[in-house]
PDB file of C-alpha atoms in Angstrom:
ATOM      1  CA  MET A   1     -39.697 262.282 -64.129  1.00  0.00           C
ATOM      2  CA  THR A   2     -39.207 257.607 -62.741  1.00  0.00           C
ATOM      3  CA  LEU A   3     -39.340 256.204 -65.457  1.00  0.00           C
ATOM      4  CA  HIS A   4     -39.396 251.257 -64.595  1.00  0.00           C
ATOM      5  CA  ARG A   5     -38.484 249.476 -68.477  1.00  0.00           C
ATOM      6  CA  ALA A   6     -42.365 248.079 -69.398  1.00  0.00           C
ATOM      7  CA  THR A   7     -43.598 244.780 -68.293  1.00  0.00           C
ATOM      8  CA  ARG A   8     -45.615 242.626 -70.527  1.00  0.00           C
ATOM      9  CA  THR A   9     -48.152 242.581 -67.412  1.00  0.00           C
ATOM     10  CA  ASP A  10     -48.080 246.071 -67.773  1.00  0.00           C
ATOM     11  CA  LEU A  11     -49.971 245.634 -70.697  1.00  0.00           C
ATOM     12  CA  GLU A  12     -52.478 242.541 -70.627  1.00  0.00           C
ATOM     13  CA  ALA A  13     -55.599 244.699 -69.580  1.00  0.00           C
ATOM     14  CA  LEU A  14     -57.364 245.798 -72.252  1.00  0.00           C
ATOM     15  CA  PRO A  15     -56.090 249.206 -75.373  1.00  0.00           C
ATOM     16  CA  LEU A  16     -58.815 251.366 -74.265  1.00  0.00           C
ATOM     17  CA  GLU A  17     -57.193 250.740 -69.931  1.00  0.00           C
ATOM     18  CA  VAL A  18     -53.265 250.452 -71.156  1.00  0.00           C
ATOM     19  CA  ALA A  19     -53.698 254.021 -73.378  1.00  0.00           C
ATOM     20  CA  PRO A  20     -53.455 256.833 -70.665  1.00  0.00           C
ATOM     21  CA  ARG A  21     -50.847 254.365 -68.717  1.00  0.00           C
ATOM     22  CA  LEU A  22     -48.472 254.823 -71.958  1.00  0.00           C
ATOM     23  CA  LEU A  23     -48.474 258.819 -71.678  1.00  0.00           C
ATOM     24  CA  GLY A  24     -44.814 260.265 -70.957  1.00  0.00           C
ATOM     25  CA  GLY A  25     -43.058 257.254 -70.834  1.00  0.00           C
ATOM     26  CA  GLU A  26     -40.804 256.444 -73.620  1.00  0.00           C
ATOM     27  CA  LEU A  27     -40.214 254.441 -76.432  1.00  0.00           C
ATOM     28  CA  ARG A  28     -36.907 253.548 -77.677  1.00  0.00           C
ATOM     29  CA  THR A  29     -34.941 251.874 -80.616  1.00  0.00           C
ATOM     30  CA  VAL A  30     -31.376 251.503 -81.711  1.00  0.00           C
ATOM     31  CA  VAL A  31     -31.674 250.980 -85.556  1.00  0.00           C
ATOM     32  CA  ALA A  32     -28.697 250.690 -87.517  1.00  0.00           C
ATOM     33  CA  GLY A  33     -26.731 251.492 -84.636  1.00  0.00           C
ATOM     34  CA  LEU A  34     -28.425 254.703 -83.950  1.00  0.00           C
ATOM     35  CA  GLU A  35     -30.551 254.953 -81.330  1.00  0.00           C
ATOM     36  CA  VAL A  36     -32.946 256.936 -80.271  1.00  0.00           C
ATOM     37  CA  ARG A  37     -35.707 258.081 -77.093  1.00  0.00           C
ATOM     38  CA  LEU A  38     -39.155 259.016 -78.230  1.00  0.00           C
ATOM     39  CA  ARG A  39     -41.053 260.465 -75.364  1.00  0.00           C
ATOM     40  CA  ILE A  40     -44.573 259.398 -75.941  1.00  0.00           C
ATOM     41  CA  THR A  41     -47.182 262.497 -75.689  1.00  0.00           C
ATOM     42  CA  GLU A  42     -50.401 261.157 -77.495  1.00  0.00           C
ATOM     43  CA  VAL A  43     -51.977 257.726 -78.207  1.00  0.00           C
ATOM     44  CA  GLU A  44     -55.104 255.795 -79.551  1.00  0.00           C
ATOM     45  CA  ALA A  45     -56.620 252.657 -78.339  1.00  0.00           C
ATOM     46  CA  TYR A  46     -58.224 250.123 -80.739  1.00  0.00           C
ATOM     47  CA  HIS A  47     -59.725 247.239 -79.883  1.00  0.00           C
ATOM     48  CA  GLY A  48     -60.008 243.816 -81.766  1.00  0.00           C
ATOM     49  CA  ARG A  49     -62.932 241.535 -83.294  1.00  0.00           C
ATOM     50  CA  GLY A  50     -64.772 240.706 -80.005  1.00  0.00           C
ATOM     51  CA  THR A  51     -62.128 242.527 -77.905  1.00  0.00           C
ATOM     52  CA  GLY A  52     -64.373 244.519 -74.881  1.00  0.00           C
ATOM     53  CA  GLU A  53     -68.005 245.117 -74.395  1.00  0.00           C
ATOM     54  CA  LEU A  54     -68.069 247.587 -77.439  1.00  0.00           C
ATOM     55  CA  ALA A  55     -66.595 246.988 -80.898  1.00  0.00           C
ATOM     56  CA  ASP A  56     -63.948 249.163 -82.743  1.00  0.00           C
ATOM     57  CA  PRO A  57     -64.954 249.884 -86.272  1.00  0.00           C
ATOM     58  CA  GLY A  58     -62.109 251.333 -86.610  1.00  0.00           C
ATOM     59  CA  SER A  59     -59.433 248.515 -86.102  1.00  0.00           C
ATOM     60  CA  HIS A  60     -57.404 246.373 -88.528  1.00  0.00           C
ATOM     61  CA  ALA A  61     -58.710 243.702 -86.234  1.00  0.00           C
ATOM     62  CA  ARG A  62     -62.990 244.556 -86.155  1.00  0.00           C
ATOM     63  CA  MET A  63     -63.318 241.739 -89.189  1.00  0.00           C
ATOM     64  CA  GLY A  64     -60.860 239.003 -87.005  1.00  0.00           C
ATOM     65  CA  ARG A  65     -57.201 237.807 -88.120  1.00  0.00           C
ATOM     66  CA  THR A  66     -55.531 238.016 -91.039  1.00  0.00           C
ATOM     67  CA  ALA A  67     -52.258 238.169 -92.184  1.00  0.00           C
ATOM     68  CA  ARG A  68     -51.751 242.340 -91.826  1.00  0.00           C
ATOM     69  CA  ASN A  69     -52.660 241.558 -88.551  1.00  0.00           C
ATOM     70  CA  ALA A  70     -51.221 239.320 -86.299  1.00  0.00           C
ATOM     71  CA  THR A  71     -49.489 241.121 -84.103  1.00  0.00           C
ATOM     72  CA  MET A  72     -52.313 242.346 -82.791  1.00  0.00           C
ATOM     73  CA  TRP A  73     -53.378 239.330 -81.916  1.00  0.00           C
ATOM     74  CA  GLY A  74     -49.999 238.242 -79.828  1.00  0.00           C
ATOM     75  CA  GLU A  75     -48.192 238.399 -77.027  1.00  0.00           C
ATOM     76  CA  PRO A  76     -48.495 241.774 -75.159  1.00  0.00           C
ATOM     77  CA  GLY A  77     -45.531 243.782 -75.151  1.00  0.00           C
ATOM     78  CA  HIS A  78     -44.620 243.411 -79.042  1.00  0.00           C
ATOM     79  CA  LEU A  79     -45.296 246.564 -81.474  1.00  0.00           C
ATOM     80  CA  TYR A  80     -47.559 245.814 -84.349  1.00  0.00           C
ATOM     81  CA  VAL A  81     -45.285 248.101 -86.663  1.00  0.00           C
ATOM     82  CA  TYR A  82     -48.104 248.366 -89.746  1.00  0.00           C
ATOM     83  CA  LEU A  83     -48.012 250.547 -93.396  1.00  0.00           C
ATOM     84  CA  SER A  84     -50.308 253.733 -93.889  1.00  0.00           C
ATOM     85  CA  HIS A  85     -51.078 254.753 -97.798  1.00  0.00           C
ATOM     86  CA  GLY A  86     -48.070 252.615 -98.715  1.00  0.00           C
ATOM     87  CA  ILE A  87     -45.688 255.312 -97.026  1.00  0.00           C
ATOM     88  CA  HIS A  88     -45.447 255.443 -93.609  1.00  0.00           C
ATOM     89  CA  SER A  89     -44.628 252.624 -90.688  1.00  0.00           C
ATOM     90  CA  CYS A  90     -46.566 253.451 -88.226  1.00  0.00           C
ATOM     91  CA  VAL A  91     -45.973 251.802 -84.755  1.00  0.00           C
ATOM     92  CA  ASN A  92     -48.368 250.680 -82.059  1.00  0.00           C
ATOM     93  CA  VAL A  93     -47.707 248.432 -78.693  1.00  0.00           C
ATOM     94  CA  VAL A  94     -49.990 245.062 -78.345  1.00  0.00           C
ATOM     95  CA  CYS A  95     -52.416 245.305 -75.546  1.00  0.00           C
ATOM     96  CA  ALA A  96     -54.557 243.016 -73.204  1.00  0.00           C
ATOM     97  CA  PRO A  97     -53.969 238.742 -73.374  1.00  0.00           C
ATOM     98  CA  ASP A  98     -52.276 236.699 -75.905  1.00  0.00           C
ATOM     99  CA  GLY A  99     -54.863 235.749 -78.397  1.00  0.00           C
ATOM    100  CA  ILE A 100     -57.010 238.835 -77.899  1.00  0.00           C
ATOM    101  CA  ALA A 101     -56.676 241.494 -80.691  1.00  0.00           C
ATOM    102  CA  GLY A 102     -55.414 244.977 -79.294  1.00  0.00           C
ATOM    103  CA  GLY A 103     -53.165 248.131 -80.196  1.00  0.00           C
ATOM    104  CA  VAL A 104     -52.294 251.440 -78.846  1.00  0.00           C
ATOM    105  CA  LEU A 105     -51.450 253.416 -81.773  1.00  0.00           C
ATOM    106  CA  LEU A 106     -48.659 255.913 -81.210  1.00  0.00           C
ATOM    107  CA  ARG A 107     -49.565 258.257 -82.063  1.00  0.00           C
ATOM    108  CA  ALA A 108     -47.154 261.935 -80.777  1.00  0.00           C
ATOM    109  CA  GLY A 109     -44.080 262.197 -79.489  1.00  0.00           C
ATOM    110  CA  SER A 110     -40.782 264.675 -78.523  1.00  0.00           C
ATOM    111  CA  VAL A 111     -37.456 263.434 -79.302  1.00  0.00           C
ATOM    112  CA  VAL A 112     -35.805 263.417 -75.576  1.00  0.00           C
ATOM    113  CA  ASP A 113     -32.314 261.880 -77.354  1.00  0.00           C
ATOM    114  CA  GLY A 114     -31.385 260.962 -80.756  1.00  0.00           C
ATOM    115  CA  VAL A 115     -31.690 264.861 -82.493  1.00  0.00           C
ATOM    116  CA  GLU A 116     -29.301 263.961 -85.206  1.00  0.00           C
ATOM    117  CA  ALA A 117     -30.412 260.865 -86.327  1.00  0.00           C
ATOM    118  CA  ALA A 118     -34.248 262.098 -85.956  1.00  0.00           C
ATOM    119  CA  THR A 119     -33.433 264.173 -88.045  1.00  0.00           C
ATOM    120  CA  THR A 120     -31.745 262.697 -90.475  1.00  0.00           C
ATOM    121  CA  ARG A 121     -34.269 260.357 -90.631  1.00  0.00           C
ATOM    122  CA  SER A 122     -37.348 262.745 -91.539  1.00  0.00           C
ATOM    123  CA  GLY A 123     -36.414 266.678 -92.692  1.00  0.00           C
ATOM    124  CA  ARG A 124     -37.452 268.339 -89.838  1.00  0.00           C
ATOM    125  CA  SER A 125     -37.071 269.870 -86.612  1.00  0.00           C
ATOM    126  CA  GLY A 126     -38.859 271.033 -83.673  1.00  0.00           C
ATOM    127  CA  ARG A 127     -42.099 269.874 -82.666  1.00  0.00           C
ATOM    128  CA  ASP A 128     -43.013 268.865 -85.720  1.00  0.00           C
ATOM    129  CA  LEU A 129     -40.215 266.456 -85.461  1.00  0.00           C
ATOM    130  CA  ALA A 130     -42.017 262.731 -83.862  1.00  0.00           C
ATOM    131  CA  ARG A 131     -45.892 265.429 -85.108  1.00  0.00           C
ATOM    132  CA  GLY A 132     -47.936 262.176 -86.047  1.00  0.00           C
ATOM    133  CA  PRO A 133     -47.595 258.425 -86.325  1.00  0.00           C
ATOM    134  CA  GLY A 134     -46.334 258.148 -89.501  1.00  0.00           C
ATOM    135  CA  ARG A 135     -43.600 260.987 -88.395  1.00  0.00           C
ATOM    136  CA  PHE A 136     -43.150 259.443 -85.090  1.00  0.00           C
ATOM    137  CA  GLY A 137     -43.053 255.764 -87.202  1.00  0.00           C
ATOM    138  CA  GLN A 138     -40.049 257.620 -89.480  1.00  0.00           C
ATOM    139  CA  VAL A 139     -37.811 258.872 -86.135  1.00  0.00           C
ATOM    140  CA  SER A 140     -37.961 255.983 -84.312  1.00  0.00           C
ATOM    141  CA  GLY A 141     -36.440 253.669 -87.375  1.00  0.00           C
ATOM    142  CA  LEU A 142     -38.804 250.926 -86.827  1.00  0.00           C
ATOM    143  CA  ARG A 143     -40.243 249.867 -90.841  1.00  0.00           C
ATOM    144  CA  HIS A 144     -43.037 248.055 -91.819  1.00  0.00           C
ATOM    145  CA  PRO A 145     -42.879 244.963 -92.458  1.00  0.00           C
ATOM    146  CA  LEU A 146     -39.286 244.104 -90.976  1.00  0.00           C
ATOM    147  CA  HIS A 147     -40.020 245.379 -88.282  1.00  0.00           C
ATOM    148  CA  ASP A 148     -43.948 244.127 -87.198  1.00  0.00           C
ATOM    149  CA  GLY A 149     -43.680 242.024 -83.821  1.00  0.00           C
ATOM    150  CA  ILE A 150     -40.915 243.053 -82.642  1.00  0.00           C
ATOM    151  CA  ASP A 151     -41.038 242.702 -78.850  1.00  0.00           C
ATOM    152  CA  ALA A 152     -40.396 246.155 -76.735  1.00  0.00           C
ATOM    153  CA  ILE A 153     -40.093 243.878 -73.093  1.00  0.00           C
ATOM    154  CA  THR A 154     -37.694 241.790 -73.580  1.00  0.00           C
ATOM    155  CA  GLY A 155     -35.520 244.193 -76.610  1.00  0.00           C
ATOM    156  CA  ALA A 156     -34.719 240.942 -78.817  1.00  0.00           C
ATOM    157  CA  VAL A 157     -32.423 242.009 -81.777  1.00  0.00           C
ATOM    158  CA  LEU A 158     -34.893 242.227 -84.953  1.00  0.00           C
ATOM    159  CA  HIS A 159     -33.488 242.705 -88.663  1.00  0.00           C
ATOM    160  CA  ASP A 160     -30.492 245.129 -87.359  1.00  0.00           C
ATOM    161  CA  ALA A 161     -32.981 246.745 -84.181  1.00  0.00           C
ATOM    162  CA  THR A 162     -34.233 247.264 -80.768  1.00  0.00           C
ATOM    163  CA  ALA A 163     -37.218 248.671 -78.855  1.00  0.00           C
ATOM    164  CA  GLU A 164     -37.790 249.436 -75.207  1.00  0.00           C
ATOM    165  CA  LEU A 165     -40.934 250.744 -74.257  1.00  0.00           C
ATOM    166  CA  TRP A 166     -40.937 252.701 -70.492  1.00  0.00           C
ATOM    167  CA  LEU A 167     -43.431 254.301 -69.321  1.00  0.00           C
ATOM    168  CA  ALA A 168     -43.905 256.852 -66.696  1.00  0.00           C
ATOM    169  CA  GLU A 169     -45.013 257.820 -63.640  1.00  0.00           C
ATOM    170  CA  GLY A 170     -47.099 260.179 -64.224  1.00  0.00           C
ATOM    171  CA  GLY A 171     -47.064 264.030 -63.001  1.00  0.00           C
ATOM    172  CA  PHE A 172     -49.017 266.027 -65.822  1.00  0.00           C
ATOM    173  CA  ASN A 173     -53.082 266.563 -67.269  1.00  0.00           C
ATOM    174  CA  ILE A 174     -54.671 263.359 -69.742  1.00  0.00           C
ATOM    175  CA  ALA A 175     -57.129 265.140 -72.023  1.00  0.00           C
ATOM    176  CA  THR A 176     -59.103 262.686 -73.443  1.00  0.00           C
ATOM    177  CA  GLY A 177     -61.190 263.110 -77.253  1.00  0.00           C
ATOM    178  CA  PRO A 178     -61.821 261.287 -80.173  1.00  0.00           C
ATOM    179  CA  ARG A 179     -59.774 259.877 -82.824  1.00  0.00           C
ATOM    180  CA  VAL A 180     -57.745 261.308 -85.828  1.00  0.00           C
ATOM    181  CA  GLY A 181     -59.112 261.470 -89.052  1.00  0.00           C
ATOM    182  CA  VAL A 182     -61.436 258.347 -88.371  1.00  0.00           C
ATOM    183  CA  ALA A 183     -63.629 257.618 -90.735  1.00  0.00           C
ATOM    184  CA  GLY A 184     -67.346 257.513 -89.574  1.00  0.00           C
ATOM    185  CA  VAL A 185     -68.800 256.669 -86.075  1.00  0.00           C
ATOM    186  CA  ALA A 186     -65.535 255.313 -85.247  1.00  0.00           C
ATOM    187  CA  GLY A 187     -64.445 258.992 -85.353  1.00  0.00           C
ATOM    188  CA  THR A 188     -66.648 260.825 -83.608  1.00  0.00           C
ATOM    189  CA  HIS A 189     -67.375 261.410 -79.545  1.00  0.00           C
ATOM    190  CA  ALA A 190     -68.788 258.034 -79.304  1.00  0.00           C
ATOM    191  CA  PHE A 191     -65.425 256.682 -79.326  1.00  0.00           C
ATOM    192  CA  PRO A 192     -62.696 259.441 -77.155  1.00  0.00           C
ATOM    193  CA  TRP A 193     -60.857 256.552 -77.198  1.00  0.00           C
ATOM    194  CA  ARG A 194     -57.489 259.198 -78.008  1.00  0.00           C
ATOM    195  CA  PHE A 195     -55.154 260.685 -75.311  1.00  0.00           C
ATOM    196  CA  TRP A 196     -52.482 262.995 -74.996  1.00  0.00           C
ATOM    197  CA  ILE A 197     -50.754 264.973 -72.477  1.00  0.00           C
ATOM    198  CA  GLU A 198     -52.674 268.610 -72.219  1.00  0.00           C
ATOM    199  CA  GLY A 199     -50.783 271.235 -73.462  1.00  0.00           C
ATOM    200  CA  ASP A 200     -47.500 269.558 -74.792  1.00  0.00           C
ATOM    201  CA  PRO A 201     -47.066 270.696 -78.203  1.00  0.00           C
ATOM    202  CA  SER A 202     -46.190 267.997 -79.885  1.00  0.00           C
ATOM    203  CA  VAL A 203     -49.500 266.550 -79.834  1.00  0.00           C
ATOM    204  CA  SER A 204     -51.383 266.723 -83.296  1.00  0.00           C
ATOM    205  CA  SER A 205     -54.314 268.566 -84.508  1.00  0.00           C
ATOM    206  CA  PHE A 206     -57.190 267.178 -84.858  1.00  0.00           C
ATOM    207  CA  ARG A 207     -59.284 266.228 -87.693  1.00  0.00           C
ATOM    208  CA  TRP A 208     -61.761 264.206 -89.074  1.00  0.00           C
ATOM    209  CA  GLY A 209     -62.546 261.246 -91.109  1.00  0.00           C
ATOM    210  CA  ARG A 210     -64.159 260.324 -93.883  1.00  0.00           C
ATOM    211  CA  GLY A 211     -67.738 260.626 -92.953  1.00  0.00           C
ATOM    212  CA  ALA A 212     -66.934 260.704 -88.942  1.00  0.00           C
ATOM    213  CA  ALA A 213     -68.120 264.695 -88.896  1.00  0.00           C
ATOM    214  CA  ASP A 214     -71.780 263.681 -90.356  1.00  0.00           C
ATOM    215  CA  ALA A 215     -71.480 260.733 -88.312  1.00  0.00           C
ATOM    216  CA  GLN A 216     -71.374 263.033 -85.103  1.00  0.00           C
ATOM    217  CA  ALA A 217     -74.041 264.732 -85.862  1.00  0.00           C
ATOM    218  CA  VAL A 218     -75.948 262.241 -86.049  1.00  0.00           C
ATOM    219  CA  LEU A 219     -75.511 261.383 -82.544  1.00  0.00           C
ATOM    220  CA  ASN A 220     -75.572 265.020 -81.705  1.00  0.00           C
TER     221      ASN A 220
END
């Protein structure tokens, strides 16, 4: 499959438009001298306050700019690396024009190079190596807060790490549905903002977030 280095222009649209474009592409990282290349198989779009026609109640930036989500409001092509449940470093590609919050969570992938380093970091193998955003972040080697804001367009070094985002030309079927584990209405079919490569074994299993199944029943 043909890949090309992502540009800021590729990422200037809102996350809901950019998210499916990332599928089949790669996040390539070098951390402490160890390279891992991850093929992106599953993503989720998240908008910020005042972004798009539909307010996103599931976004970290839904209430505006904070110290935690500041990277989401910056230049497209940087990576928003945040800590989930106090344990997992999760990786998002910042999208939308500078000053408008938005990000695409890299929810799952498959390791195409650097399997040994990825396995050492995670202690897993096979399809579960980068299945889920916490595992994806773990095998990438990127860590919060050290690598929050790293530039995946220029590949500039940040705390002994580099990141590059590469995009694919398609050639696969894309499925869409509600986001995984997101609470309330933000995790229902009202927000079918998760995209994945249909049939890929590395894609996450779906689960309702807190109160999302009840919210879906109301919508039905």
